[in-house]
XYZ file of C-alpha atoms in Angstrom:
469
model
C -13.878 2.156 8.784
C -15.000 1.164 5.308
C -12.174 0.932 2.759
C -13.407 2.116 -0.616
C -10.903 0.421 -2.920
C -11.469 -3.054 -4.374
C -8.128 -4.838 -4.054
C -9.308 -8.283 -5.155
C -11.479 -7.967 -8.265
C -11.855 -11.346 -9.936
C -9.016 -12.834 -7.935
C -7.149 -15.895 -9.166
C -9.893 -17.184 -11.445
C -10.984 -14.605 -14.002
C -14.271 -15.190 -15.826
C -14.288 -16.379 -19.412
C -15.442 -13.339 -21.394
C -16.677 -15.600 -24.198
C -15.575 -13.098 -26.816
C -17.476 -13.372 -30.121
C -16.295 -16.210 -32.343
C -14.227 -17.653 -29.515
C -11.661 -14.881 -29.910
C -8.531 -15.244 -27.809
C -8.164 -11.502 -27.249
C -10.210 -8.326 -27.631
C -8.147 -5.415 -28.926
C -9.591 -1.988 -28.204
C -8.024 1.138 -29.706
C -8.857 4.557 -28.300
C -8.241 7.800 -30.113
C -8.284 10.718 -27.685
C -9.593 13.786 -29.480
C -8.693 16.734 -27.223
C -7.455 19.372 -29.646
C -9.486 22.521 -29.095
C -10.640 21.444 -25.647
C -7.374 21.992 -23.775
C -6.584 24.800 -21.345
C -6.247 28.116 -23.190
C -6.927 31.748 -22.399
C -8.979 31.821 -25.586
C -11.114 29.004 -24.131
C -11.793 31.021 -20.989
C -9.206 29.282 -18.817
C -6.804 30.913 -16.386
C -3.618 29.658 -18.021
C -2.188 27.852 -21.020
C -2.032 24.048 -21.317
C 0.999 22.158 -19.990
C 0.002 18.496 -20.343
C 0.907 15.859 -22.959
C 2.915 17.839 -25.448
C 6.350 17.848 -27.067
C 7.589 20.634 -24.753
C 9.839 19.180 -22.069
C 9.033 20.509 -18.597
C 6.096 22.585 -19.849
C 4.434 24.805 -17.246
C 1.128 26.700 -17.397
C 1.439 30.380 -18.336
C -1.081 32.170 -16.097
C -2.994 34.813 -17.987
C -1.047 34.209 -21.206
C -1.446 32.216 -24.369
C 1.354 29.820 -25.387
C 1.885 29.807 -29.153
C 4.022 26.659 -29.265
C 1.652 24.721 -27.026
C -1.396 25.751 -29.030
C 0.262 24.884 -32.339
C 1.227 21.433 -31.025
C -2.452 20.783 -30.302
C -3.324 22.289 -33.692
C -1.065 19.714 -35.327
C -3.160 16.947 -33.808
C -6.305 18.316 -35.428
C -4.776 19.418 -38.750
C -2.417 16.532 -39.525
C -2.201 13.886 -36.786
C -5.877 12.984 -36.833
C -5.921 12.401 -40.565
C -2.788 10.242 -40.535
C -4.288 8.030 -37.833
C -7.669 8.024 -39.565
C -6.106 6.686 -42.759
C -4.526 3.842 -40.787
C -7.579 3.037 -38.692
C -10.604 3.871 -40.833
C -11.410 0.165 -41.296
C -10.780 -0.722 -37.623
C -13.408 -0.416 -34.862
C -12.166 2.523 -32.799
C -13.525 4.365 -29.793
C -12.948 8.104 -29.776
C -12.696 9.806 -26.410
C -14.034 13.121 -27.627
C -13.776 16.259 -25.495
C -17.104 17.977 -26.227
C -15.669 21.438 -26.872
C -12.970 19.894 -29.074
C -15.568 17.992 -31.128
C -17.543 21.192 -31.561
C -14.468 22.731 -33.206
C -13.913 19.684 -35.471
C -16.881 19.160 -37.812
C -14.820 17.505 -40.574
C -13.056 15.181 -38.167
C -16.362 14.194 -36.536
C -17.842 13.440 -39.946
C -14.842 11.217 -40.724
C -15.204 9.391 -37.399
C -18.858 8.711 -38.101
C -18.228 7.657 -41.712
C -15.813 5.042 -40.363
C -18.420 3.753 -37.887
C -16.322 4.672 -34.883
C -17.879 4.997 -31.456
C -17.588 8.513 -30.018
C -17.601 8.450 -26.223
C -17.471 11.614 -24.168
C -14.144 12.775 -22.792
C -15.833 15.457 -20.712
C -16.596 19.077 -21.456
C -13.002 20.347 -21.436
C -9.560 18.739 -21.278
C -8.757 20.135 -17.838
C -7.699 18.801 -14.442
C -10.717 18.117 -12.203
C -8.903 17.118 -9.007
C -9.773 20.386 -7.228
C -13.085 21.085 -8.966
C -16.106 20.972 -6.594
C -18.401 17.992 -7.296
C -21.373 20.185 -8.176
C -19.293 22.002 -10.803
C -17.940 18.740 -12.234
C -21.486 17.330 -12.376
C -22.573 20.426 -14.291
C -19.672 19.966 -16.704
C -20.628 16.333 -17.300
C -24.217 17.331 -18.036
C -23.060 20.082 -20.391
C -20.652 17.655 -22.089
C -23.465 15.202 -22.798
C -25.730 17.965 -24.090
C -23.052 19.481 -26.362
C -21.866 16.056 -27.550
C -25.441 15.185 -28.525
C -25.849 18.421 -30.490
C -22.520 17.970 -32.297
C -22.753 14.252 -33.143
C -26.517 13.727 -33.280
C -26.650 11.172 -30.462
C -25.771 11.074 -26.801
C -22.545 9.355 -25.734
C -22.884 5.893 -24.236
C -19.423 5.851 -22.695
C -17.635 8.337 -20.434
C -13.949 8.915 -19.773
C -13.010 12.090 -17.925
C -9.297 11.313 -17.852
C -7.966 14.019 -15.547
C -10.302 12.909 -12.810
C -11.292 13.911 -9.316
C -12.225 11.414 -6.616
C -15.849 12.264 -7.470
C -15.706 11.502 -11.199
C -16.815 7.865 -11.180
C -19.621 8.532 -8.697
C -20.836 11.437 -10.814
C -20.666 9.293 -13.941
C -22.801 6.664 -12.235
C -25.290 9.267 -11.090
C -25.641 10.776 -14.570
C -27.525 7.594 -15.346
C -27.188 7.335 -19.115
C -23.804 5.711 -19.627
C -23.544 2.053 -20.583
C -19.970 2.071 -19.347
C -17.422 4.254 -17.584
C -13.735 4.043 -18.454
C -12.056 6.001 -15.647
C -10.331 2.944 -14.228
C -7.052 1.162 -14.892
C -7.822 -1.624 -12.444
C -8.240 -4.728 -14.624
C -7.813 -6.487 -17.957
C -11.552 -7.197 -18.138
C -14.748 -5.206 -17.639
C -16.300 -5.374 -14.186
C -19.374 -4.152 -12.335
C -19.004 -1.264 -9.896
C -21.790 -0.639 -7.397
C -22.634 2.945 -6.452
C -25.582 3.730 -4.188
C -26.780 0.125 -4.630
C -26.890 0.468 -8.431
C -24.509 -1.387 -10.777
C -22.394 0.449 -13.329
C -20.248 -1.354 -15.874
C -16.599 -0.310 -15.965
C -14.459 -0.957 -19.061
C -10.860 -0.350 -17.922
C -8.470 1.879 -19.842
C -4.657 1.893 -19.953
C -1.820 4.184 -18.982
C 0.947 1.826 -20.085
C 0.034 0.884 -23.678
C -0.516 4.568 -24.234
C 1.342 7.072 -26.388
C 1.121 9.614 -23.564
C 4.400 8.096 -22.421
C 6.149 9.768 -25.352
C 5.666 12.994 -23.389
C 6.846 11.698 -20.002
C 10.299 11.337 -18.500
C 9.900 7.594 -18.008
C 8.321 6.561 -21.266
C 8.857 5.848 -24.943
C 11.548 7.609 -26.877
C 10.966 6.089 -30.308
C 8.243 4.361 -32.249
C 10.264 1.144 -32.021
C 9.957 1.180 -28.228
C 6.210 1.746 -28.441
C 5.763 -1.054 -30.978
C 7.858 -3.424 -28.858
C 5.680 -2.687 -25.851
C 2.422 -3.136 -27.756
C 3.660 -6.358 -29.356
C 4.815 -7.829 -26.039
C 1.541 -6.869 -24.330
C -0.425 -8.458 -27.154
C 1.658 -11.633 -27.120
C 1.248 -12.189 -23.381
C -2.499 -11.595 -23.499
C -2.898 -13.698 -26.628
C -1.078 -16.595 -24.947
C -3.382 -16.275 -21.937
C -6.323 -16.451 -24.318
C -4.941 -19.592 -25.921
C -4.607 -21.048 -22.419
C -8.322 -20.437 -21.815
C -8.318 -17.115 -19.968
C -8.935 -14.414 -22.620
C -8.550 -10.731 -21.786
C -8.880 -7.347 -23.450
C -6.029 -5.099 -24.553
C -6.541 -1.346 -24.486
C -4.354 0.998 -26.533
C -4.457 4.758 -25.983
C -3.573 7.185 -28.780
C -3.501 10.978 -29.109
C -3.639 12.767 -32.441
C -0.823 15.209 -31.602
C 1.442 12.421 -30.300
C 0.897 9.204 -32.259
C -0.074 11.256 -35.281
C 3.556 12.273 -35.791
C 5.134 10.276 -38.639
C 8.019 8.873 -36.585
C 5.526 7.329 -34.195
C 2.649 6.417 -36.490
C 4.730 3.663 -38.076
C 4.653 1.844 -34.719
C 0.867 1.687 -34.904
C 1.023 0.345 -38.467
C 3.454 -2.381 -37.411
C 1.296 -3.343 -34.470
C -1.801 -3.659 -36.639
C 0.124 -5.947 -38.984
C 1.334 -8.045 -36.034
C -2.137 -8.423 -34.525
C -3.801 -9.194 -37.862
C -1.324 -12.004 -38.445
C -2.973 -13.929 -35.588
C -6.260 -15.832 -35.647
C -8.935 -15.141 -33.059
C -8.369 -11.402 -32.594
C -11.517 -9.357 -32.010
C -11.047 -5.663 -32.781
C -13.919 -3.901 -31.035
C -15.137 -0.561 -29.773
C -15.528 -0.106 -26.070
C -19.290 -0.018 -26.540
C -19.104 -3.373 -28.355
C -17.207 -4.801 -25.395
C -19.551 -3.229 -22.839
C -22.667 -4.587 -24.514
C -21.110 -8.010 -24.957
C -20.115 -8.118 -21.286
C -23.521 -6.952 -20.071
C -25.128 -9.760 -22.070
C -22.678 -12.523 -21.165
C -21.987 -11.436 -17.570
C -24.960 -9.406 -16.341
C -24.750 -7.928 -12.884
C -25.738 -10.423 -10.207
C -26.370 -9.095 -6.687
C -24.401 -10.890 -3.999
C -23.919 -10.652 -0.275
C -21.334 -8.002 0.527
C -20.364 -8.308 4.207
C -18.415 -5.042 4.165
C -21.631 -3.187 3.339
C -23.822 -4.796 6.015
C -25.084 -2.998 9.116
C -23.370 -4.077 12.319
C -26.292 -5.984 13.870
C -27.013 -7.873 10.663
C -23.336 -8.715 10.208
C -22.952 -10.054 13.749
C -26.189 -12.021 13.484
C -25.029 -13.733 10.294
C -21.373 -14.253 11.138
C -21.333 -14.242 14.942
C -21.418 -18.048 15.051
C -18.564 -18.641 12.624
C -16.322 -18.919 15.670
C -18.331 -21.200 17.950
C -20.440 -19.184 20.425
C -17.944 -16.307 20.133
C -19.647 -13.301 18.498
C -16.888 -10.975 19.703
C -14.823 -12.055 16.677
C -17.497 -10.816 14.245
C -18.012 -7.647 16.275
C -14.315 -6.742 16.141
C -14.130 -7.554 12.445
C -16.987 -5.168 11.692
C -15.500 -2.455 13.906
C -12.145 -2.645 12.066
C -11.352 -1.654 8.481
C -13.467 -3.573 5.978
C -13.629 -3.412 2.219
C -14.274 -5.463 -0.906
C -11.423 -7.825 -0.017
C -13.525 -8.989 2.941
C -16.538 -9.825 0.766
C -14.971 -13.149 -0.251
C -14.652 -16.316 1.858
C -10.852 -16.097 1.796
C -10.823 -12.404 2.628
C -13.317 -12.565 5.467
C -11.857 -15.734 6.972
C -8.411 -14.138 6.814
C -9.625 -11.066 8.692
C -11.464 -13.204 11.265
C -8.336 -15.290 11.788
C -6.335 -12.096 12.273
C -8.796 -10.920 14.928
C -8.758 -14.346 16.587
C -4.954 -14.393 16.730
C -4.880 -10.909 18.249
C -7.387 -11.824 20.973
C -6.119 -12.399 24.502
C -4.974 -15.836 25.595
C -8.062 -16.193 27.764
C -10.368 -15.180 24.932
C -8.827 -17.711 22.551
C -9.112 -20.413 25.187
C -12.751 -19.453 25.618
C -13.355 -20.059 21.910
C -11.838 -23.538 22.244
C -13.907 -24.361 25.307
C -17.068 -23.204 23.500
C -16.678 -26.026 20.965
C -18.743 -29.144 21.708
C -17.321 -32.634 22.100
C -17.427 -34.636 18.905
C -20.324 -37.100 19.082
C -20.812 -36.021 22.675
C -23.821 -35.482 24.907
C -24.867 -32.219 23.226
C -24.996 -33.975 19.880
C -27.117 -36.757 21.368
C -29.455 -34.179 22.863
C -29.560 -32.312 19.541
C -28.309 -29.131 21.207
C -25.500 -28.306 18.798
C -25.450 -25.175 16.689
C -26.698 -25.616 13.138
C -23.121 -25.365 11.871
C -21.803 -28.039 14.254
C -24.756 -30.326 13.555
C -24.121 -30.151 9.810
C -20.383 -30.620 10.184
C -20.626 -33.661 12.448
C -23.242 -35.201 10.169
C -20.975 -34.700 7.142
C -18.468 -37.114 8.691
C -21.097 -39.600 9.788
C -20.788 -38.729 13.478
C -24.583 -38.587 13.779
C -24.854 -42.280 12.907
C -22.373 -44.022 15.195
C -22.783 -47.497 16.608
C -22.962 -47.761 20.378
C -19.392 -49.044 20.408
C -18.129 -46.157 18.268
C -19.932 -43.575 20.368
C -18.519 -45.038 23.578
C -14.992 -44.875 22.131
C -15.450 -41.207 21.075
C -16.726 -40.304 24.524
C -13.844 -42.129 26.229
C -11.190 -40.310 24.192
C -13.052 -36.989 24.585
C -12.996 -37.380 28.341
C -9.270 -38.206 28.430
C -8.444 -35.362 26.051
C -10.310 -32.713 28.070
C -8.817 -33.990 31.310
C -5.304 -33.648 29.889
C -5.572 -30.401 27.895
C -8.460 -28.465 29.424
C -10.478 -27.988 26.221
C -12.382 -30.255 23.807
C -10.793 -32.050 20.899
C -11.294 -29.832 17.834
C -10.863 -30.818 14.224
C -12.302 -29.605 10.925
C -14.399 -32.733 10.392
C -15.152 -31.869 6.748
C -11.506 -32.583 5.951
C -11.754 -36.153 7.331
C -13.886 -39.259 7.503
C -14.969 -40.998 10.686
C -11.942 -43.286 10.844
C -9.569 -40.406 10.178
C -11.112 -38.346 12.971
C -10.713 -41.151 15.474
C -7.108 -41.750 14.413
C -6.349 -38.034 14.852
C -7.964 -38.013 18.295
C -5.847 -40.897 19.488
C -2.644 -39.452 18.011
C -3.186 -35.937 19.359
C -4.084 -37.210 22.817
C -0.376 -37.903 23.288
C 0.702 -34.318 22.445
C 1.799 -31.873 25.111
C -0.775 -29.193 25.847
C 1.208 -26.340 24.279
C 1.456 -28.208 20.983
C -2.160 -29.250 21.152
C -3.330 -25.723 21.972
C -1.649 -24.471 18.791
C -3.153 -27.331 16.774
C -6.633 -26.707 18.158
C -6.468 -22.984 17.349
C -5.416 -23.765 13.781
C -8.344 -26.138 13.466
C -10.712 -23.474 14.781
C -9.562 -21.127 12.008
C -9.929 -23.900 9.416
C -13.483 -24.586 10.595
C -14.264 -20.884 10.263
C -12.865 -20.871 6.729
C -15.108 -23.769 5.715
C -18.153 -22.189 7.337
C -17.573 -18.927 5.472
C -17.324 -20.799 2.185
C -20.873 -21.965 2.827
C -22.106 -18.607 4.110
C -20.763 -16.695 1.088
C -21.416 -19.321 -1.565
C -22.171 -17.747 -4.932
């Protein structure tokens, strides 16, 4: 089974985004413009809207218009937009514009463009796509791009559907004209997503630093709460930037929500807080996407989880000495992006090794060659073992040293029933010999456990080489 989700991303060590001017944080503000694109009988939908409004517990009204719901959305267009525009007109902003909403907002679109804001597409309509067939959603995306281009004069370079299906990101990739997709909440930095062997840049969005939580049961009740959350998010990310690991901060706004006066003040206070700091880059999402594509272009890399079975076993079948069954069982089990890293793949291989039968694990131990033994002299070691033994100088022993290794090897095998095994890259020649002599005195149960741990350590080191870069 292939697991589709990437649960590791950049891992412990995130890349340095190298924000312009050495900025410590990139702040990205999104204005969602959805008013006039929401569910409505007048828009040809089956029911009224019920999402992200002031009405507690709102439900769709099948076959009926909802005056209060429509007028809440109207407020966003008539008043909320202009209040936010006055606050943000000098700030780089990305608008997530629903195409049918933009078509009904010529004055607002003109104001967005006069301010130099980026207008990304927010899809054709502000509707839920979870049950929409992929061919219909693809048609909607195409129509959104076409209508957006007619309304604004240029095609959108970014895409955020919002109320997505499991097909949305794939369809966005396949559309082929987007410099970034934003339907992800998976990171604090942009990242490359690969679909059908083609890279697509993802610029993550936010559901937490988002005024949508004014309309949810577990969310913000006052502007003070929203400001506190934005300030704390900024401060943590800013401190990380000062420590050398800069990130981006996304903020999501809606005209009908944040545009209300009791909430808008929170945005004003946040802007003042952020501007009081040095090294803050306010940017559109397109600015960030283009910066990332230049500074961190997509680089193809080996992805074990995507390999065919024969190729995978051929490459990794020798990680556990002469024991390809480990690689075979790894491939046959669940694999995903987490197994495309040395730590992830070695962890899965160790799991498979531990779950093997006692006889199978013993067979892996027995398959290992003696250190500086006859196979090494005859140059009949695997490439991995040859390299490892050479790294510790075991290919250049004196006659006396070789005789001592062979003597201890013989005693060790006679006592325990398998060769002495150690991850030689962790030791020098003297350290290896000292370990051999010390472990020779162990009981076999203890030594069996030690040898198996060393086998897994050897595999980990081999995978670091195999997946380097």
